[in-house]
Amino acid sequence: MSNLVWPSSLPQRPTVGGYQERFAETVLRTAMDAGAAKLRRRFTAAPRQIEVTFRMTAAQVAVLRSFYEETTAGGALQFDWVHPREGGVAEYRFMEAPRVSAATAVLFSVSLKLEQMP
């Protein structure tokens, strides 16, 4: 089965200042009775967390809602999207439901918390 794709009718890049990325944590830290904690690599690949914010019209919010609720089955299915910083296509899934708030009388600020799959 081919992957789902981020809808072309939605913004493809987040707003300026609307992007945060957290690199994958692959190290396990164990506290010692004395001295520095011991670290070891737990696994070689892990999801990266990405938070993005978009400005959308009401029609685009409706497309996003359909994409989230129906196409990705409430965020359960992965989808392809172009990474905002790196530029290459990667697989993502929603970490939580999108958050929508009014930005102006006709535009909405939409925040997404995603994880980039390894």
CSV table of N, CA, C and O in Angstrom, one decimal:
chain,number,residue,atom,x,y,z
A,1,MET,N,0.8,-1.2,0.0
A,1,MET,CA,0.0,0.0,0.0
A,1,MET,C,0.9,1.2,0.0
A,1,MET,O,1.8,1.3,0.8
A,2,SER,N,0.6,2.2,-0.9
A,2,SER,CA,1.4,3.4,-0.9
A,2,SER,C,1.0,4.3,0.2
A,2,SER,O,-0.2,4.3,0.8
A,3,ASN,N,1.9,5.2,0.6
A,3,ASN,CA,1.6,6.1,1.7
A,3,ASN,C,0.6,7.2,1.3
A,3,ASN,O,0.5,7.6,0.2
A,4,LEU,N,0.0,7.7,2.3
A,4,LEU,CA,-0.9,8.8,2.2
A,4,LEU,C,0.0,10.1,2.0
A,4,LEU,O,1.2,10.1,2.4
A,5,VAL,N,-0.5,11.1,1.4
A,5,VAL,CA,0.2,12.3,1.1
A,5,VAL,C,-0.5,13.5,1.7
A,5,VAL,O,-1.7,13.7,1.6
A,6,TRP,N,0.3,14.4,2.3
A,6,TRP,CA,-0.2,15.7,2.8
A,6,TRP,C,-0.9,16.4,1.7
A,6,TRP,O,-0.4,16.5,0.6
A,7,PRO,N,-2.2,16.9,1.9
A,7,PRO,CA,-3.0,17.5,0.8
A,7,PRO,C,-2.3,18.7,0.2
A,7,PRO,O,-1.8,19.6,0.9
A,8,SER,N,-2.3,18.7,-1.1
A,8,SER,CA,-1.7,19.9,-1.9
A,8,SER,C,-2.4,21.2,-1.7
A,8,SER,O,-1.9,22.2,-1.9
A,9,SER,N,-3.7,21.1,-1.3
A,9,SER,CA,-4.5,22.3,-1.0
A,9,SER,C,-4.2,23.0,0.3
A,9,SER,O,-4.7,24.1,0.6
A,10,LEU,N,-3.4,22.3,1.1
A,10,LEU,CA,-3.0,22.9,2.4
A,10,LEU,C,-1.6,23.6,2.3
A,10,LEU,O,-0.9,23.2,1.4
A,11,PRO,N,-1.3,24.5,3.2
A,11,PRO,CA,0.0,25.1,3.1
A,11,PRO,C,1.1,24.0,3.2
A,11,PRO,O,1.0,23.1,3.9
A,12,GLN,N,2.2,24.2,2.4
A,12,GLN,CA,3.2,23.2,2.4
A,12,GLN,C,4.4,23.6,3.4
A,12,GLN,O,5.2,22.7,3.7
A,13,ARG,N,4.5,24.8,3.8
A,13,ARG,CA,5.5,25.3,4.7
A,13,ARG,C,4.9,26.0,5.9
A,13,ARG,O,3.9,26.7,5.7
A,14,PRO,N,5.4,25.8,7.1
A,14,PRO,CA,4.9,26.5,8.3
A,14,PRO,C,5.1,28.0,8.2
A,14,PRO,O,6.0,28.4,7.4
A,15,THR,N,4.5,28.7,9.1
A,15,THR,CA,4.7,30.1,9.2
A,15,THR,C,6.1,30.4,9.7
A,15,THR,O,6.7,29.6,10.3
A,16,VAL,N,6.6,31.6,9.5
A,16,VAL,CA,7.9,32.0,10.0
A,16,VAL,C,7.8,32.0,11.5
A,16,VAL,O,6.9,32.5,12.1
A,17,GLY,N,8.7,31.3,12.1
A,17,GLY,CA,8.7,31.2,13.6
A,17,GLY,C,7.8,30.1,14.1
A,17,GLY,O,7.6,29.9,15.3
A,18,GLY,N,7.1,29.4,13.1
A,18,GLY,CA,6.1,28.4,13.5
A,18,GLY,C,6.7,27.0,13.3
A,18,GLY,O,6.0,26.1,12.8
A,19,TYR,N,8.0,26.8,13.6
A,19,TYR,CA,8.6,25.5,13.4
A,19,TYR,C,9.5,25.2,14.6
A,19,TYR,O,10.4,26.0,14.9
A,20,GLN,N,9.4,24.0,15.1
A,20,GLN,CA,10.3,23.6,16.2
A,20,GLN,C,10.6,22.1,15.9
A,20,GLN,O,9.7,21.3,15.5
A,21,GLU,N,11.8,21.7,16.2
A,21,GLU,CA,12.2,20.3,15.9
A,21,GLU,C,12.9,19.8,17.1
A,21,GLU,O,13.8,20.5,17.7
A,22,ARG,N,12.7,18.6,17.5
A,22,ARG,CA,13.4,18.0,18.6
A,22,ARG,C,14.0,16.7,18.1
A,22,ARG,O,13.3,15.8,17.6
A,23,PHE,N,15.4,16.6,18.1
A,23,PHE,CA,16.0,15.4,17.6
A,23,PHE,C,15.7,14.2,18.4
A,23,PHE,O,15.3,14.3,19.6
A,24,ALA,N,15.8,13.0,17.8
A,24,ALA,CA,15.5,11.8,18.5
A,24,ALA,C,16.4,11.5,19.7
A,24,ALA,O,17.6,11.7,19.6
A,25,GLU,N,15.7,11.0,20.7
A,25,GLU,CA,16.5,10.6,21.9
A,25,GLU,C,16.7,9.1,21.9
A,25,GLU,O,15.8,8.3,22.0
A,26,THR,N,18.0,8.7,21.7
A,26,THR,CA,18.3,7.3,21.6
A,26,THR,C,19.2,6.8,22.7
A,26,THR,O,19.6,5.7,22.7
A,27,VAL,N,19.4,7.6,23.7
A,27,VAL,CA,20.3,7.2,24.8
A,27,VAL,C,19.5,7.0,26.1
A,27,VAL,O,18.6,7.7,26.4
A,28,LEU,N,19.9,6.0,26.8
A,28,LEU,CA,19.3,5.6,28.1
A,28,LEU,C,20.3,6.1,29.2
A,28,LEU,O,21.5,5.8,29.2
A,29,ARG,N,19.8,6.9,30.1
A,29,ARG,CA,20.6,7.4,31.2
A,29,ARG,C,20.3,6.7,32.5
A,29,ARG,O,19.1,6.6,32.9
A,30,THR,N,21.3,6.2,33.2
A,30,THR,CA,21.2,5.5,34.4
A,30,THR,C,22.0,6.2,35.5
A,30,THR,O,23.2,6.4,35.4
A,31,ALA,N,21.2,6.6,36.6
A,31,ALA,CA,21.9,7.3,37.7
A,31,ALA,C,22.7,6.3,38.5
A,31,ALA,O,22.3,5.2,38.7
A,32,MET,N,23.9,6.7,39.0
A,32,MET,CA,24.7,5.9,39.8
A,32,MET,C,24.7,6.4,41.2
A,32,MET,O,24.3,7.5,41.5
A,33,ASP,N,25.0,5.5,42.2
A,33,ASP,CA,25.0,5.9,43.6
A,33,ASP,C,26.0,7.1,43.8
A,33,ASP,O,25.8,8.0,44.6
A,34,ALA,N,27.1,7.1,43.1
A,34,ALA,CA,28.1,8.1,43.2
A,34,ALA,C,28.7,8.3,41.8
A,34,ALA,O,28.8,7.4,41.0
A,35,GLY,N,29.0,9.6,41.5
A,35,GLY,CA,29.7,9.9,40.2
A,35,GLY,C,28.6,10.2,39.1
A,35,GLY,O,27.4,10.3,39.4
A,36,ALA,N,29.2,10.3,38.0
A,36,ALA,CA,28.4,10.7,36.8
A,36,ALA,C,27.4,9.6,36.4
A,36,ALA,O,27.7,8.4,36.6
A,37,ALA,N,26.3,9.9,35.8
A,37,ALA,CA,25.4,8.9,35.3
A,37,ALA,C,26.0,8.2,34.1
A,37,ALA,O,26.9,8.7,33.4
A,38,LYS,N,25.6,6.9,33.9
A,38,LYS,CA,26.1,6.1,32.8
A,38,LYS,C,25.1,6.3,31.7
A,38,LYS,O,23.9,6.3,31.9
A,39,LEU,N,25.6,6.3,30.5
A,39,LEU,CA,24.8,6.5,29.3
A,39,LEU,C,25.1,5.3,28.3
A,39,LEU,O,26.3,4.9,28.2
A,40,ARG,N,24.1,4.8,27.7
A,40,ARG,CA,24.3,3.8,26.7
A,40,ARG,C,23.2,4.0,25.6
A,40,ARG,O,22.1,4.5,25.8
A,41,ARG,N,23.6,3.6,24.4
A,41,ARG,CA,22.7,3.8,23.3
A,41,ARG,C,21.6,2.7,23.4
A,41,ARG,O,21.9,1.5,23.5
A,42,ARG,N,20.3,3.2,23.4
A,42,ARG,CA,19.2,2.3,23.5
A,42,ARG,C,18.8,1.7,22.2
A,42,ARG,O,18.4,0.5,22.1
A,43,PHE,N,18.8,2.5,21.2
A,43,PHE,CA,18.5,2.0,19.8
A,43,PHE,C,19.1,3.0,18.8
A,43,PHE,O,19.5,4.1,19.2
A,44,THR,N,19.1,2.6,17.6
A,44,THR,CA,19.8,3.4,16.6
A,44,THR,C,18.9,4.4,15.8
A,44,THR,O,19.4,5.4,15.3
A,45,ALA,N,17.6,4.2,15.9
A,45,ALA,CA,16.7,5.1,15.2
A,45,ALA,C,15.5,5.3,16.0
A,45,ALA,O,15.0,4.4,16.7
A,46,ALA,N,15.0,6.5,16.1
A,46,ALA,CA,13.8,6.9,16.8
A,46,ALA,C,13.1,8.0,16.2
A,46,ALA,O,13.7,8.8,15.4
A,47,PRO,N,11.8,8.2,16.4
A,47,PRO,CA,11.1,9.3,15.8
A,47,PRO,C,11.6,10.7,16.3
A,47,PRO,O,12.0,10.8,17.4
A,48,ARG,N,11.6,11.7,15.4
A,48,ARG,CA,11.9,13.1,15.8
A,48,ARG,C,10.6,13.8,15.9
A,48,ARG,O,9.7,13.6,15.1
A,49,GLN,N,10.5,14.6,16.9
A,49,GLN,CA,9.3,15.4,17.2
A,49,GLN,C,9.4,16.8,16.4
A,49,GLN,O,10.4,17.4,16.5
A,50,ILE,N,8.3,17.1,15.7
A,50,ILE,CA,8.2,18.3,15.0
A,50,ILE,C,6.9,19.1,15.3
A,50,ILE,O,5.9,18.4,15.3
A,51,GLU,N,7.0,20.3,15.7
A,51,GLU,CA,5.8,21.1,15.9
A,51,GLU,C,5.8,22.2,14.9
A,51,GLU,O,6.8,22.9,14.7
A,52,VAL,N,4.7,22.4,14.2
A,52,VAL,CA,4.6,23.4,13.1
A,52,VAL,C,3.3,24.2,13.3
A,52,VAL,O,2.3,23.7,13.9
A,53,THR,N,3.3,25.4,12.8
A,53,THR,CA,2.1,26.3,12.9
A,53,THR,C,1.9,26.8,11.5
A,53,THR,O,2.8,27.2,10.8
A,54,PHE,N,0.6,26.8,11.1
A,54,PHE,CA,0.2,27.2,9.7
A,54,PHE,C,-0.9,28.3,9.9
A,54,PHE,O,-1.6,28.3,10.9
A,55,ARG,N,-1.0,29.2,8.9
A,55,ARG,CA,-2.1,30.1,8.8
A,55,ARG,C,-3.0,29.5,7.7
A,55,ARG,O,-2.6,29.2,6.6
A,56,MET,N,-4.3,29.3,8.1
A,56,MET,CA,-5.2,28.6,7.1
A,56,MET,C,-6.5,29.4,7.1
A,56,MET,O,-7.0,30.0,8.1
A,57,THR,N,-7.2,29.2,5.9
A,57,THR,CA,-8.6,29.7,5.8
A,57,THR,C,-9.5,28.7,6.4
A,57,THR,O,-9.1,27.6,6.7
A,58,ALA,N,-10.8,29.1,6.5
A,58,ALA,CA,-11.8,28.1,7.0
A,58,ALA,C,-11.9,26.9,6.1
A,58,ALA,O,-12.0,25.8,6.6
A,59,ALA,N,-11.8,27.1,4.8
A,59,ALA,CA,-11.8,26.0,3.8
A,59,ALA,C,-10.7,25.0,4.0
A,59,ALA,O,-10.8,23.8,4.0
A,60,GLN,N,-9.5,25.6,4.3
A,60,GLN,CA,-8.3,24.8,4.5
A,60,GLN,C,-8.4,24.0,5.8
A,60,GLN,O,-8.0,22.8,5.9
A,61,VAL,N,-9.0,24.6,6.8
A,61,VAL,CA,-9.1,23.9,8.1
A,61,VAL,C,-10.1,22.7,7.9
A,61,VAL,O,-9.9,21.7,8.4
A,62,ALA,N,-11.1,22.9,7.1
A,62,ALA,CA,-12.0,21.8,6.8
A,62,ALA,C,-11.3,20.7,6.0
A,62,ALA,O,-11.5,19.5,6.3
A,63,VAL,N,-10.4,21.0,5.1
A,63,VAL,CA,-9.6,20.0,4.4
A,63,VAL,C,-8.7,19.3,5.5
A,63,VAL,O,-8.6,18.0,5.4
A,64,LEU,N,-8.1,20.0,6.3
A,64,LEU,CA,-7.2,19.4,7.4
A,64,LEU,C,-8.0,18.5,8.3
A,64,LEU,O,-7.6,17.4,8.6
A,65,ARG,N,-9.2,18.9,8.7
A,65,ARG,CA,-10.0,18.1,9.5
A,65,ARG,C,-10.4,16.8,8.8
A,65,ARG,O,-10.3,15.7,9.4
A,66,SER,N,-10.8,16.8,7.6
A,66,SER,CA,-11.1,15.6,6.8
A,66,SER,C,-9.8,14.7,6.7
A,66,SER,O,-9.9,13.5,6.9
A,67,PHE,N,-8.7,15.3,6.4
A,67,PHE,CA,-7.4,14.6,6.3
A,67,PHE,C,-7.1,13.9,7.6
A,67,PHE,O,-6.8,12.7,7.6
A,68,TYR,N,-7.2,14.6,8.7
A,68,TYR,CA,-6.9,14.0,10.0
A,68,TYR,C,-7.9,13.0,10.4
A,68,TYR,O,-7.6,11.8,10.8
A,69,GLU,N,-9.2,13.3,10.4
A,69,GLU,CA,-10.2,12.4,10.9
A,69,GLU,C,-10.5,11.2,10.0
A,69,GLU,O,-10.7,10.1,10.5
A,70,GLU,N,-10.5,11.4,8.7
A,70,GLU,CA,-10.9,10.3,7.8
A,70,GLU,C,-9.7,9.7,7.1
A,70,GLU,O,-9.5,8.5,7.2
A,71,THR,N,-8.9,10.5,6.4
A,71,THR,CA,-7.8,9.9,5.7
A,71,THR,C,-6.8,9.2,6.5
A,71,THR,O,-6.3,8.1,6.2
A,72,THR,N,-6.4,9.9,7.6
A,72,THR,CA,-5.4,9.2,8.5
A,72,THR,C,-6.0,8.5,9.7
A,72,THR,O,-5.3,8.1,10.6
A,73,ALA,N,-7.3,8.3,9.6
A,73,ALA,CA,-8.1,7.6,10.7
A,73,ALA,C,-7.8,8.1,12.1
A,73,ALA,O,-7.4,7.4,13.0
A,74,GLY,N,-8.0,9.4,12.2
A,74,GLY,CA,-7.8,10.1,13.5
A,74,GLY,C,-6.4,10.2,13.9
A,74,GLY,O,-6.0,10.2,15.1
A,75,GLY,N,-5.5,10.2,12.9
A,75,GLY,CA,-4.0,10.3,13.2
A,75,GLY,C,-3.3,8.9,13.3
A,75,GLY,O,-2.1,8.9,13.6
A,76,ALA,N,-4.0,7.8,13.1
A,76,ALA,CA,-3.4,6.5,13.3
A,76,ALA,C,-2.5,6.1,12.1
A,76,ALA,O,-1.6,5.3,12.3
A,77,LEU,N,-2.7,6.7,10.9
A,77,LEU,CA,-2.0,6.3,9.7
A,77,LEU,C,-0.9,7.3,9.4
A,77,LEU,O,-1.1,8.5,9.6
A,78,GLN,N,0.2,6.9,8.9
A,78,GLN,CA,1.3,7.8,8.5
A,78,GLN,C,1.0,8.4,7.2
A,78,GLN,O,0.2,7.9,6.4
A,79,PHE,N,1.7,9.6,6.9
A,79,PHE,CA,1.6,10.3,5.6
A,79,PHE,C,2.9,10.8,5.3
A,79,PHE,O,3.8,11.1,6.1
A,80,ASP,N,3.1,11.1,4.0
A,80,ASP,CA,4.3,11.7,3.4
A,80,ASP,C,4.1,13.2,3.4
A,80,ASP,O,3.1,13.7,3.0
A,81,TRP,N,5.2,13.9,3.7
A,81,TRP,CA,5.2,15.4,3.6
A,81,TRP,C,6.7,15.8,3.5
A,81,TRP,O,7.6,15.1,3.9
A,82,VAL,N,6.9,17.0,2.9
A,82,VAL,CA,8.2,17.5,2.7
A,82,VAL,C,8.7,18.1,4.0
A,82,VAL,O,8.0,19.0,4.6
A,83,HIS,N,9.9,17.7,4.5
A,83,HIS,CA,10.4,18.2,5.7
A,83,HIS,C,10.7,19.7,5.6
A,83,HIS,O,11.3,20.1,4.6
A,84,PRO,N,10.2,20.6,6.5
A,84,PRO,CA,10.3,22.0,6.4
A,84,PRO,C,11.8,22.5,6.3
A,84,PRO,O,12.0,23.5,5.7
A,85,ARG,N,12.7,21.9,7.0
A,85,ARG,CA,14.0,22.3,7.1
A,85,ARG,C,14.9,21.6,6.1
A,85,ARG,O,15.7,22.2,5.4
A,86,GLU,N,14.8,20.3,6.0
A,86,GLU,CA,15.7,19.5,5.1
A,86,GLU,C,15.2,19.5,3.7
A,86,GLU,O,16.0,19.3,2.8
A,87,GLY,N,13.9,19.6,3.4
A,87,GLY,CA,13.4,19.7,2.0
A,87,GLY,C,13.1,18.3,1.4
A,87,GLY,O,12.5,18.3,0.4
A,88,GLY,N,13.5,17.2,2.0
A,88,GLY,CA,13.2,15.9,1.4
A,88,GLY,C,11.8,15.4,2.0
A,88,GLY,O,11.4,15.8,3.0
A,89,VAL,N,11.3,14.4,1.2
A,89,VAL,CA,10.0,13.8,1.7
A,89,VAL,C,10.3,12.8,2.8
A,89,VAL,O,11.3,12.1,2.7
A,90,ALA,N,9.5,12.9,3.8
A,90,ALA,CA,9.6,11.9,4.9
A,90,ALA,C,8.2,11.5,5.4
A,90,ALA,O,7.2,12.1,5.0
A,91,GLU,N,8.2,10.4,6.2
A,91,GLU,CA,7.0,9.9,6.7
A,91,GLU,C,6.7,10.5,8.1
A,91,GLU,O,7.6,10.6,8.9
A,92,TYR,N,5.5,10.9,8.3
A,92,TYR,CA,5.0,11.5,9.6
A,92,TYR,C,3.8,10.9,10.1
A,92,TYR,O,3.0,10.3,9.3
A,93,ARG,N,3.5,11.1,11.4
A,93,ARG,CA,2.2,10.8,11.9
A,93,ARG,C,1.9,11.8,13.0
A,93,ARG,O,2.8,12.4,13.6
A,94,PHE,N,0.6,12.0,13.2
A,94,PHE,CA,0.2,13.0,14.2
A,94,PHE,C,0.5,12.4,15.6
A,94,PHE,O,0.2,11.3,15.9
A,95,MET,N,1.0,13.3,16.5
A,95,MET,CA,1.2,12.9,17.9
A,95,MET,C,-0.1,13.2,18.7
A,95,MET,O,-0.3,12.6,19.8
A,96,GLU,N,-0.8,14.2,18.3
A,96,GLU,CA,-2.1,14.6,18.9
A,96,GLU,C,-2.9,15.3,17.9
A,96,GLU,O,-2.5,15.6,16.8
A,97,ALA,N,-4.2,15.5,18.2
A,97,ALA,CA,-5.1,16.2,17.3
A,97,ALA,C,-4.6,17.6,17.0
A,97,ALA,O,-4.1,18.3,17.9
A,98,PRO,N,-4.8,18.1,15.8
A,98,PRO,CA,-4.5,19.5,15.5
A,98,PRO,C,-5.2,20.5,16.4
A,98,PRO,O,-6.4,20.2,16.8
A,99,ARG,N,-4.6,21.6,16.7
A,99,ARG,CA,-5.2,22.7,17.5
A,99,ARG,C,-5.5,23.9,16.6
A,99,ARG,O,-4.5,24.3,15.8
A,100,VAL,N,-6.7,24.4,16.6
A,100,VAL,CA,-7.0,25.5,15.8
A,100,VAL,C,-7.5,26.7,16.6
A,100,VAL,O,-8.3,26.5,17.6
A,101,SER,N,-7.0,27.9,16.3
A,101,SER,CA,-7.4,29.1,17.0
A,101,SER,C,-7.5,30.2,16.0
A,101,SER,O,-6.9,30.2,15.0
A,102,ALA,N,-8.4,31.2,16.3
A,102,ALA,CA,-8.6,32.3,15.4
A,102,ALA,C,-7.3,33.2,15.4
A,102,ALA,O,-6.8,33.6,16.5
A,103,ALA,N,-6.9,33.6,14.2
A,103,ALA,CA,-5.7,34.5,14.1
A,103,ALA,C,-6.2,35.9,13.7
A,103,ALA,O,-5.7,36.9,14.2
A,104,THR,N,-7.2,35.9,12.7
A,104,THR,CA,-7.8,37.2,12.3
A,104,THR,C,-9.3,36.8,12.1
A,104,THR,O,-9.7,35.7,12.4
A,105,ALA,N,-10.0,37.7,11.6
A,105,ALA,CA,-11.5,37.5,11.3
A,105,ALA,C,-11.7,36.4,10.3
A,105,ALA,O,-12.7,35.7,10.3
A,106,VAL,N,-10.7,36.2,9.4
A,106,VAL,CA,-10.9,35.2,8.3
A,106,VAL,C,-9.8,34.1,8.3
A,106,VAL,O,-9.8,33.2,7.4
A,107,LEU,N,-8.8,34.2,9.1
A,107,LEU,CA,-7.7,33.3,9.1
A,107,LEU,C,-7.6,32.6,10.5
A,107,LEU,O,-7.9,33.2,11.5
A,108,PHE,N,-7.1,31.4,10.4
A,108,PHE,CA,-6.9,30.6,11.6
A,108,PHE,C,-5.5,30.1,11.8
A,108,PHE,O,-4.8,29.9,10.8
A,109,SER,N,-5.0,30.0,13.0
A,109,SER,CA,-3.7,29.5,13.3
A,109,SER,C,-3.9,28.0,13.7
A,109,SER,O,-4.6,27.7,14.6
A,110,VAL,N,-3.2,27.2,13.0
A,110,VAL,CA,-3.3,25.7,13.2
A,110,VAL,C,-2.0,25.2,13.6
A,110,VAL,O,-1.0,25.4,13.0
A,111,SER,N,-2.0,24.5,14.8
A,111,SER,CA,-0.7,24.0,15.4
A,111,SER,C,-0.8,22.4,15.3
A,111,SER,O,-1.8,21.8,15.6
A,112,LEU,N,0.3,21.9,14.8
A,112,LEU,CA,0.4,20.4,14.6
A,112,LEU,C,1.6,19.9,15.4
A,112,LEU,O,2.7,20.5,15.3
A,113,LYS,N,1.4,18.8,16.1
A,113,LYS,CA,2.5,18.1,16.7
A,113,LYS,C,2.7,16.8,16.0
A,113,LYS,O,1.8,15.9,16.1
A,114,LEU,N,3.8,16.6,15.3
A,114,LEU,CA,4.0,15.5,14.5
A,114,LEU,C,5.3,14.7,14.9
A,114,LEU,O,6.1,15.3,15.6
A,115,GLU,N,5.4,13.5,14.5
A,115,GLU,CA,6.6,12.8,14.7
A,115,GLU,C,7.1,12.3,13.3
A,115,GLU,O,6.3,11.7,12.6
A,116,GLN,N,8.3,12.5,13.0
A,116,GLN,CA,8.9,12.0,11.8
A,116,GLN,C,9.4,10.6,12.1
A,116,GLN,O,10.2,10.4,13.0
A,117,MET,N,9.0,9.7,11.3
A,117,MET,CA,9.3,8.3,11.5
A,117,MET,C,10.7,8.0,11.0
A,117,MET,O,11.2,8.6,10.0
A,118,PRO,N,11.4,7.2,11.7
A,118,PRO,CA,12.8,6.9,11.2
A,118,PRO,C,12.9,6.1,9.9
A,118,PRO,O,11.9,5.5,9.5
